[in-house]
Amino acid sequence: MATGKAAAGGSVRGRFDAFRLAARGEALGGEVDMTGRARVRDRLAQTAGAAIVSWRIQGGHDALGRAALTLTVQGNLPLECQRCLQAFDTAIEQQSELLLARDEAELAKLDAEEGEVLLASTPLDAMTLVEDELLLSLPFAPMHAEAQCPAPAQAGEPGGEPERNTPSPFARLAALKKRSGGTSKE
Ligand SMILES: [Zn+2]
């Protein structure tokens, strides 16, 4: 533990001051292979290839002038079809505006009024934000479109009915786990 300080340049690698980014209207971005990020990798099909996602974090303000980040992630990720168990690429494109809170009190206040709020009292880890955003945008029960799926449709499944309307038990379990795992957020 000889190195207690970040390298010259001031900021810890991968972390950034969200309020400063917002105040300056600056952006961060890059590409990352999500097979190196355990939480997302667990949701991907096991393929040999990489799962490259491009990301961008734009600092700025919302319509009311409050500090905010706009987070964009996009890429093609290999998911495992829950019907035929084969891997297929799914295009992900997700953009979210995250309001910044300076402390817990502000977080609680904004959280009650707004959709997505981020506690930014300490430097944030860009990759964690990207990871969280991807986890939110991945389908719980990914499936091929019916016409492209080699497995026959289940008996009684009406044609043209989107699979999203019938989440698998696994999806429900995951949702429950997610809910009980964190603080209760509406
Ligand atoms: Zn399939």
XYZ file of N, CA and C and ligand atoms in Angstrom:
559
model
N 0.827 -1.196 0.000
C 0.000 0.000 0.000
C 0.867 1.255 0.000
N 1.863 1.264 -0.818
C 2.769 2.416 -0.846
C 2.118 3.607 -1.533
N 1.266 3.333 -2.501
C 0.695 4.434 -3.275
C -0.684 4.783 -2.745
N -0.714 5.774 -1.919
C -1.985 6.217 -1.382
C -2.638 7.263 -2.264
N -1.852 7.823 -3.146
C -2.381 8.923 -3.960
C -2.573 8.504 -5.407
N -3.439 9.197 -6.065
C -3.627 8.957 -7.486
C -2.403 9.463 -8.241
N -2.240 8.942 -9.427
C -1.118 9.367 -10.258
C -1.240 10.859 -10.590
N -0.152 11.426 -11.032
C -0.150 12.833 -11.419
C -1.281 13.090 -12.401
N -1.921 14.212 -12.252
C -3.087 14.473 -13.081
C -4.294 14.657 -12.181
N -4.171 14.168 -10.965
C -5.174 14.517 -9.962
C -6.281 13.519 -9.792
N -6.832 12.998 -10.862
C -8.025 12.182 -10.684
C -7.675 10.711 -10.666
N -8.372 9.987 -9.811
C -8.216 8.550 -9.782
C -8.691 8.011 -11.124
N -7.975 7.048 -11.650
C -8.301 6.486 -12.955
C -9.752 5.987 -12.984
N -10.497 6.456 -13.968
C -11.859 5.991 -14.140
C -12.884 6.772 -13.340
N -12.409 7.583 -12.397
C -13.369 8.353 -11.593
C -13.353 9.814 -12.019
N -14.478 10.458 -11.836
C -14.554 11.849 -12.258
C -15.485 12.618 -11.334
N -15.281 13.924 -11.303
C -16.122 14.810 -10.499
C -17.335 15.208 -11.341
N -18.477 14.659 -10.998
C -19.674 14.838 -11.824
C -20.132 16.293 -11.855
N -20.038 16.977 -10.709
C -20.487 18.373 -10.683
C -19.587 19.264 -11.540
N -18.291 18.944 -11.544
C -17.388 19.741 -12.369
C -17.678 19.487 -13.844
N -17.932 18.225 -14.177
C -18.254 17.888 -15.567
C -19.501 18.644 -16.016
N -20.498 18.699 -15.115
C -21.744 19.394 -15.438
C -21.515 20.889 -15.591
N -20.751 21.464 -14.654
C -20.524 22.911 -14.673
C -19.793 23.339 -15.938
N -18.884 22.487 -16.390
C -18.083 22.834 -17.569
C -18.719 22.357 -18.873
N -19.779 21.577 -18.761
C -20.413 21.054 -19.972
C -19.515 20.109 -20.739
N -18.643 19.434 -20.002
C -17.703 18.531 -20.653
C -18.277 17.128 -20.766
N -17.612 16.312 -21.554
C -18.074 14.936 -21.747
C -16.914 13.967 -21.615
N -17.260 12.759 -21.191
C -16.321 11.635 -21.181
C -16.894 10.572 -22.096
N -16.029 9.732 -22.616
C -16.552 8.660 -23.445
C -15.478 7.677 -23.820
N -15.920 6.585 -24.385
C -14.968 5.577 -24.811
C -15.681 4.302 -25.187
N -14.887 3.254 -25.309
C -15.440 1.939 -25.603
C -14.928 0.977 -24.553
N -15.761 0.020 -24.204
C -15.361 -0.936 -23.185
C -15.893 -2.318 -23.566
N -15.080 -3.325 -23.296
C -15.499 -4.708 -23.528
C -16.211 -5.202 -22.276
N -17.509 -5.420 -22.376
C -18.284 -5.759 -21.185
C -18.042 -7.185 -20.695
N -17.314 -7.994 -21.466
C -16.990 -9.326 -20.944
C -15.999 -9.219 -19.779
N -15.409 -8.053 -19.614
C -14.519 -7.837 -18.483
C -15.230 -7.308 -17.251
N -16.537 -7.125 -17.334
C -17.303 -6.582 -16.207
C -18.282 -7.651 -15.723
N -17.994 -8.203 -14.558
C -18.679 -9.417 -14.110
C -20.199 -9.292 -14.078
N -20.706 -8.171 -13.594
C -22.163 -8.075 -13.426
C -22.888 -8.143 -14.755
N -22.298 -7.538 -15.794
C -22.926 -7.601 -17.113
C -22.616 -8.943 -17.780
N -21.380 -9.402 -17.625
C -20.991 -10.661 -18.264
C -21.923 -11.795 -17.847
N -22.354 -11.797 -16.593
C -23.249 -12.847 -16.107
C -24.570 -12.873 -16.858
N -24.914 -11.770 -17.486
C -26.194 -11.696 -18.206
C -26.029 -11.975 -19.700
N -24.779 -12.166 -20.132
C -24.533 -12.356 -21.557
C -24.420 -13.834 -21.890
N -24.623 -14.147 -23.176
C -24.379 -15.509 -23.640
C -22.878 -15.765 -23.589
N -22.520 -17.016 -23.343
C -21.098 -17.369 -23.283
C -20.580 -17.558 -24.704
N -19.976 -16.526 -25.240
C -19.397 -16.620 -26.575
C -17.928 -16.265 -26.478
N -17.210 -16.592 -27.527
C -15.769 -16.348 -27.508
C -15.447 -14.873 -27.735
N -16.360 -14.187 -28.369
C -16.055 -12.832 -28.798
C -16.173 -11.799 -27.701
N -15.775 -10.590 -28.040
C -15.899 -9.469 -27.133
C -17.319 -8.907 -27.198
N -17.653 -8.090 -26.229
C -18.957 -7.415 -26.214
C -18.685 -5.924 -26.019
N -18.401 -5.281 -27.134
C -17.961 -3.891 -27.080
C -19.158 -2.950 -27.005
N -19.084 -2.047 -26.050
C -20.123 -1.033 -25.889
C -19.443 0.324 -25.934
N -20.028 1.243 -26.678
C -19.505 2.603 -26.618
C -20.374 3.411 -25.672
N -19.734 4.278 -24.919
C -20.448 5.021 -23.882
C -20.027 6.479 -23.916
N -20.926 7.313 -23.383
C -20.641 8.733 -23.325
C -21.355 9.318 -22.110
N -20.661 10.125 -21.372
C -21.256 10.821 -20.238
C -21.088 12.313 -20.490
N -22.207 12.960 -20.745
C -22.188 14.390 -21.064
C -22.661 15.175 -19.848
N -21.836 16.089 -19.375
C -22.236 16.938 -18.262
C -23.062 18.109 -18.759
N -23.980 18.571 -17.919
C -24.806 19.704 -18.318
C -25.858 19.975 -17.262
N -26.976 20.500 -17.703
C -28.050 20.850 -16.775
C -29.389 20.445 -17.361
N -30.342 20.175 -16.489
C -31.674 19.846 -16.981
C -32.438 21.136 -17.294
N -33.703 21.000 -17.648
C -34.488 22.153 -18.080
C -34.631 23.192 -16.979
N -34.498 22.751 -15.726
C -34.619 23.676 -14.598
C -33.259 24.187 -14.123
N -32.223 23.878 -14.879
C -30.900 24.394 -14.543
C -30.161 23.612 -13.480
N -30.658 22.425 -13.174
C -29.980 21.613 -12.172
C -28.906 20.743 -12.820
N -27.808 20.565 -12.093
C -26.698 19.778 -12.625
C -27.164 18.367 -12.967
N -26.754 17.907 -14.134
C -27.195 16.587 -14.590
C -26.154 15.975 -15.515
N -26.214 14.689 -15.632
C -25.403 13.956 -16.602
C -26.339 13.261 -17.580
N -25.965 13.279 -18.846
C -26.677 12.465 -19.819
C -25.783 11.293 -20.179
N -26.263 10.118 -19.885
C -25.477 8.900 -20.062
C -26.021 8.121 -21.254
N -25.137 7.820 -22.188
C -25.547 7.064 -23.370
C -24.693 5.804 -23.487
N -25.330 4.674 -23.695
C -24.588 3.443 -23.983
C -25.187 2.809 -25.225
N -24.324 2.317 -26.091
C -24.835 1.593 -27.249
C -23.834 0.551 -27.728
N -24.377 -0.487 -28.307
C -23.531 -1.556 -28.800
C -24.356 -2.787 -29.097
N -23.673 -3.833 -29.507
C -24.341 -5.105 -29.749
C -23.828 -6.116 -28.739
N -24.739 -6.658 -27.960
C -24.332 -7.606 -26.931
C -24.907 -8.982 -27.234
N -24.089 -10.021 -27.032
C -24.592 -11.382 -27.251
C -25.444 -11.835 -26.064
N -26.694 -12.105 -26.317
C -27.589 -12.606 -25.272
C -27.994 -14.032 -25.616
N -28.459 -14.753 -24.608
C -28.883 -16.131 -24.849
C -30.401 -16.174 -24.948
N -30.858 -16.629 -26.092
C -32.302 -16.729 -26.309
C -32.889 -17.718 -25.300
N -33.914 -17.291 -24.577
C -34.492 -18.145 -23.535
C -35.404 -19.229 -24.107
N -35.605 -19.200 -25.420
C -36.444 -20.222 -26.045
C -35.578 -21.329 -26.641
N -34.532 -20.947 -27.381
C -33.708 -21.971 -28.043
C -32.313 -22.078 -27.436
N -31.991 -21.208 -26.480
C -30.713 -21.235 -25.769
C -29.510 -20.965 -26.670
N -29.743 -20.343 -27.812
C -28.621 -19.966 -28.664
C -28.316 -18.481 -28.479
N -27.065 -18.154 -28.738
C -26.645 -16.762 -28.602
C -27.121 -15.947 -29.804
N -27.505 -14.735 -29.541
C -27.826 -13.828 -30.638
C -27.477 -12.403 -30.200
N -27.111 -11.598 -31.186
C -26.720 -10.227 -30.883
C -27.940 -9.331 -30.729
N -27.942 -8.566 -29.690
C -29.019 -7.606 -29.477
C -28.436 -6.204 -29.471
N -29.041 -5.334 -30.241
C -28.596 -3.943 -30.260
C -29.120 -3.245 -29.011
N -28.209 -2.607 -28.301
C -28.587 -1.862 -27.107
C -28.339 -0.387 -27.389
N -29.323 0.408 -27.128
C -29.114 1.851 -27.219
C -29.954 2.498 -26.135
N -29.283 3.062 -25.161
C -29.972 3.561 -23.987
C -29.419 4.931 -23.652
N -30.309 5.847 -23.361
C -29.868 7.173 -22.937
C -30.690 7.594 -21.722
N -30.009 8.084 -20.702
C -30.699 8.514 -19.496
C -30.137 9.836 -19.021
N -31.028 10.647 -18.480
C -30.575 11.876 -17.829
C -30.613 11.639 -16.322
N -29.485 11.871 -15.684
C -29.359 11.627 -14.254
C -29.098 12.947 -13.546
N -30.004 13.313 -12.658
C -29.784 14.517 -11.857
C -28.731 14.238 -10.799
N -27.967 15.253 -10.454
C -26.904 15.073 -9.470
C -27.322 15.629 -8.114
N -27.072 14.844 -7.086
C -27.359 15.275 -5.718
C -26.042 15.453 -4.970
N -25.962 16.524 -4.172
C -24.714 16.805 -3.457
C -24.582 16.004 -2.176
N -25.705 15.610 -1.606
C -25.645 14.843 -0.363
C -26.912 13.997 -0.236
N -26.965 13.249 0.840
C -28.081 12.320 1.037
C -29.424 13.044 1.110
N -29.414 14.210 1.740
C -30.668 14.955 1.889
C -31.196 15.386 0.523
N -30.270 15.885 -0.302
C -30.680 16.312 -1.635
C -31.110 15.109 -2.478
N -30.424 14.012 -2.278
C -30.782 12.780 -2.983
C -32.219 12.367 -2.661
N -32.531 12.403 -1.372
C -33.871 12.003 -0.947
C -34.929 12.940 -1.516
N -34.619 14.230 -1.508
C -35.567 15.233 -1.993
C -35.801 15.074 -3.500
N -34.710 14.995 -4.246
C -34.833 14.859 -5.698
C -35.457 13.518 -6.068
N -35.108 12.498 -5.317
C -35.602 11.162 -5.593
C -37.122 11.107 -5.505
N -37.666 11.891 -4.590
C -39.111 11.904 -4.405
C -39.809 12.590 -5.574
N -39.076 13.488 -6.241
C -39.701 14.291 -7.300
C -39.371 13.784 -8.701
N -38.179 13.240 -8.836
C -37.658 12.981 -10.173
C -37.385 11.513 -10.401
N -37.130 11.191 -11.656
C -36.884 9.804 -12.011
C -35.554 9.267 -11.546
N -34.486 9.775 -12.083
C -33.194 9.178 -11.802
C -32.253 10.209 -11.211
N -31.767 9.893 -10.042
C -30.886 10.806 -9.321
C -29.639 10.049 -8.913
N -28.537 10.754 -8.947
C -27.260 10.140 -8.647
C -26.618 10.901 -7.504
N -26.191 10.173 -6.481
C -25.447 10.818 -5.403
C -24.019 11.027 -5.899
N -23.613 12.296 -6.003
C -22.306 12.618 -6.588
C -21.461 13.420 -5.619
N -21.584 13.118 -4.333
C -20.804 13.835 -3.324
C -19.323 13.465 -3.396
N -19.031 12.287 -3.931
C -17.642 11.872 -4.144
C -17.473 11.539 -5.613
N -16.224 11.467 -6.092
C -16.018 11.154 -7.510
C -16.704 9.848 -7.904
N -17.267 9.852 -9.105
C -18.015 8.689 -9.581
C -17.141 7.839 -10.489
N -17.436 6.571 -10.502
C -16.736 5.650 -11.379
C -17.529 5.502 -12.678
N -16.928 5.935 -13.766
C -17.637 5.937 -15.046
C -18.089 4.538 -15.443
N -17.239 3.553 -15.230
C -17.588 2.191 -15.650
C -18.755 1.624 -14.852
N -18.837 2.013 -13.581
C -19.976 1.542 -12.781
C -21.276 2.135 -13.317
N -21.230 3.402 -13.710
C -22.428 4.026 -14.292
C -22.828 3.309 -15.581
N -21.839 3.035 -16.413
C -22.112 2.370 -17.687
C -22.706 0.987 -17.433
N -22.118 0.294 -16.471
C -22.580 -1.050 -16.127
C -24.025 -1.014 -15.630
N -24.312 -0.096 -14.724
C -25.676 0.022 -14.184
C -26.675 0.304 -15.298
N -26.284 1.204 -16.192
C -27.183 1.581 -17.276
C -27.471 0.374 -18.181
N -26.449 -0.392 -18.470
C -26.639 -1.575 -19.308
C -27.530 -2.607 -18.625
N -27.299 -2.804 -17.328
C -28.098 -3.797 -16.607
C -29.576 -3.419 -16.644
N -29.847 -2.128 -16.611
C -31.233 -1.673 -16.682
C -31.826 -1.882 -18.068
N -30.981 -1.828 -19.094
C -31.530 -1.877 -20.450
C -31.579 -3.294 -21.017
N -30.886 -4.238 -20.381
C -30.932 -5.612 -20.892
C -32.272 -6.263 -20.562
N -32.855 -6.976 -21.511
C -34.111 -7.671 -21.218
C -33.876 -8.816 -20.239
N -34.835 -9.057 -19.344
C -34.695 -10.143 -18.378
C -34.806 -11.505 -19.067
N -35.641 -11.588 -20.056
C -35.827 -12.857 -20.759
C -35.640 -12.621 -22.253
N -34.372 -12.496 -22.677
C -34.127 -12.194 -24.098
C -34.571 -13.343 -24.987
N -35.155 -13.007 -26.114
C -35.571 -14.032 -27.078
C -35.418 -13.502 -28.486
N -35.073 -14.419 -29.373
C -35.145 -14.116 -30.798
C -36.540 -13.613 -31.148
N -36.614 -12.846 -32.205
C -37.925 -12.651 -32.803
C -38.405 -14.026 -33.263
N -39.703 -14.269 -33.186
C -40.208 -15.624 -33.396
C -39.791 -16.217 -34.743
N -39.788 -15.383 -35.760
C -39.463 -15.879 -37.093
C -38.005 -16.298 -37.204
N -37.146 -15.739 -36.321
C -35.723 -16.055 -36.407
C -35.296 -17.125 -35.415
N -36.204 -17.556 -34.581
C -35.844 -18.508 -33.534
C -35.993 -19.930 -34.064
N -34.915 -20.735 -33.979
C -34.991 -22.108 -34.488
C -35.953 -22.990 -33.690
N -36.176 -22.676 -32.429
C -37.066 -23.503 -31.615
C -38.513 -23.221 -31.994
N -39.339 -24.253 -32.023
C -40.746 -24.029 -32.348
C -41.434 -23.214 -31.247
N -42.364 -22.400 -31.650
C -43.112 -21.634 -30.666
C -43.875 -22.590 -29.771
N -44.039 -22.195 -28.507
C -44.751 -23.062 -27.578
C -46.216 -23.169 -27.976
N -46.773 -24.363 -27.735
C -48.174 -24.568 -28.054
C -49.026 -23.586 -27.257
N -50.010 -23.054 -27.914
C -50.907 -22.145 -27.213
C -50.401 -20.722 -27.205
N -49.208 -20.498 -27.704
C -48.690 -19.134 -27.745
C -49.278 -18.456 -28.970
N -50.088 -17.472 -28.780
C -50.729 -16.854 -29.941
C -49.713 -16.127 -30.803
N -49.871 -16.294 -32.101
C -48.946 -15.630 -33.010
C -49.058 -14.123 -32.878
N -47.955 -13.469 -33.008
C -47.970 -12.010 -32.984
C -47.994 -11.419 -31.593
N -48.092 -12.268 -30.593
C -48.076 -11.754 -29.217
C -46.630 -11.522 -28.807
N -46.281 -10.305 -28.435
C -44.883 -10.069 -28.086
C -44.503 -10.833 -26.821
N -43.291 -11.395 -26.848
C -42.868 -12.210 -25.717
C -42.714 -11.387 -24.444
N -42.570 -10.083 -24.586
C -42.375 -9.254 -23.403
C -43.587 -9.283 -22.467
N -44.737 -9.613 -23.047
C -45.932 -9.617 -22.210
C -46.001 -10.828 -21.300
N -45.145 -11.813 -21.561
C -45.181 -13.007 -20.734
C -43.793 -13.265 -20.175
N -43.437 -12.521 -19.128
C -42.105 -12.704 -18.559
C -41.952 -14.097 -17.969
N -40.764 -14.657 -18.091
C -40.530 -15.986 -17.543
C -40.465 -15.908 -16.028
N -40.620 -17.056 -15.359
C -40.481 -17.062 -13.888
C -39.132 -16.523 -13.457
N -38.102 -16.763 -14.292
C -36.776 -16.272 -13.947
C -36.770 -14.753 -13.901
N -37.459 -14.166 -14.848
C -37.495 -12.712 -14.893
C -38.141 -12.161 -13.631
N -39.210 -12.821 -13.217
C -39.883 -12.350 -12.000
C -38.994 -12.517 -10.779
N -38.316 -13.639 -10.730
C -37.417 -13.897 -9.610
C -36.332 -12.822 -9.558
N -35.788 -12.534 -10.728
C -34.730 -11.531 -10.782
C -35.245 -10.174 -10.315
N -36.464 -9.860 -10.738
C -37.051 -8.584 -10.351
C -37.247 -8.516 -8.843
N -37.694 -9.629 -8.270
C -37.910 -9.667 -6.826
C -36.597 -9.518 -6.075
N -35.596 -10.248 -6.569
C -34.287 -10.169 -5.934
C -33.783 -8.747 -5.955
N -33.969 -8.122 -7.108
C -33.475 -6.774 -7.286
C -34.164 -5.846 -6.297
N -35.464 -6.037 -6.155
C -36.220 -5.154 -5.289
C -35.808 -5.305 -3.822
N -35.615 -6.560 -3.399
C -35.294 -6.769 -1.988
C -33.841 -6.447 -1.692
N -33.033 -6.367 -2.757
C -31.612 -6.170 -2.537
C -31.239 -4.758 -2.163
N -31.903 -3.776 -2.706
C -31.490 -2.393 -2.489
C -32.465 -1.653 -1.617
N -32.265 -0.364 -1.549
C -33.214 0.463 -0.831
C -34.479 0.531 -1.665
N -35.601 0.703 -1.034
C -36.842 0.708 -1.789
C -36.971 2.007 -2.576
N -37.004 1.839 -3.881
C -37.142 3.000 -4.755
C -38.343 2.777 -5.649
N -39.121 3.782 -5.832
C -40.272 3.625 -6.728
C -39.870 3.927 -8.134
Zn -34.185 -18.437 -30.125
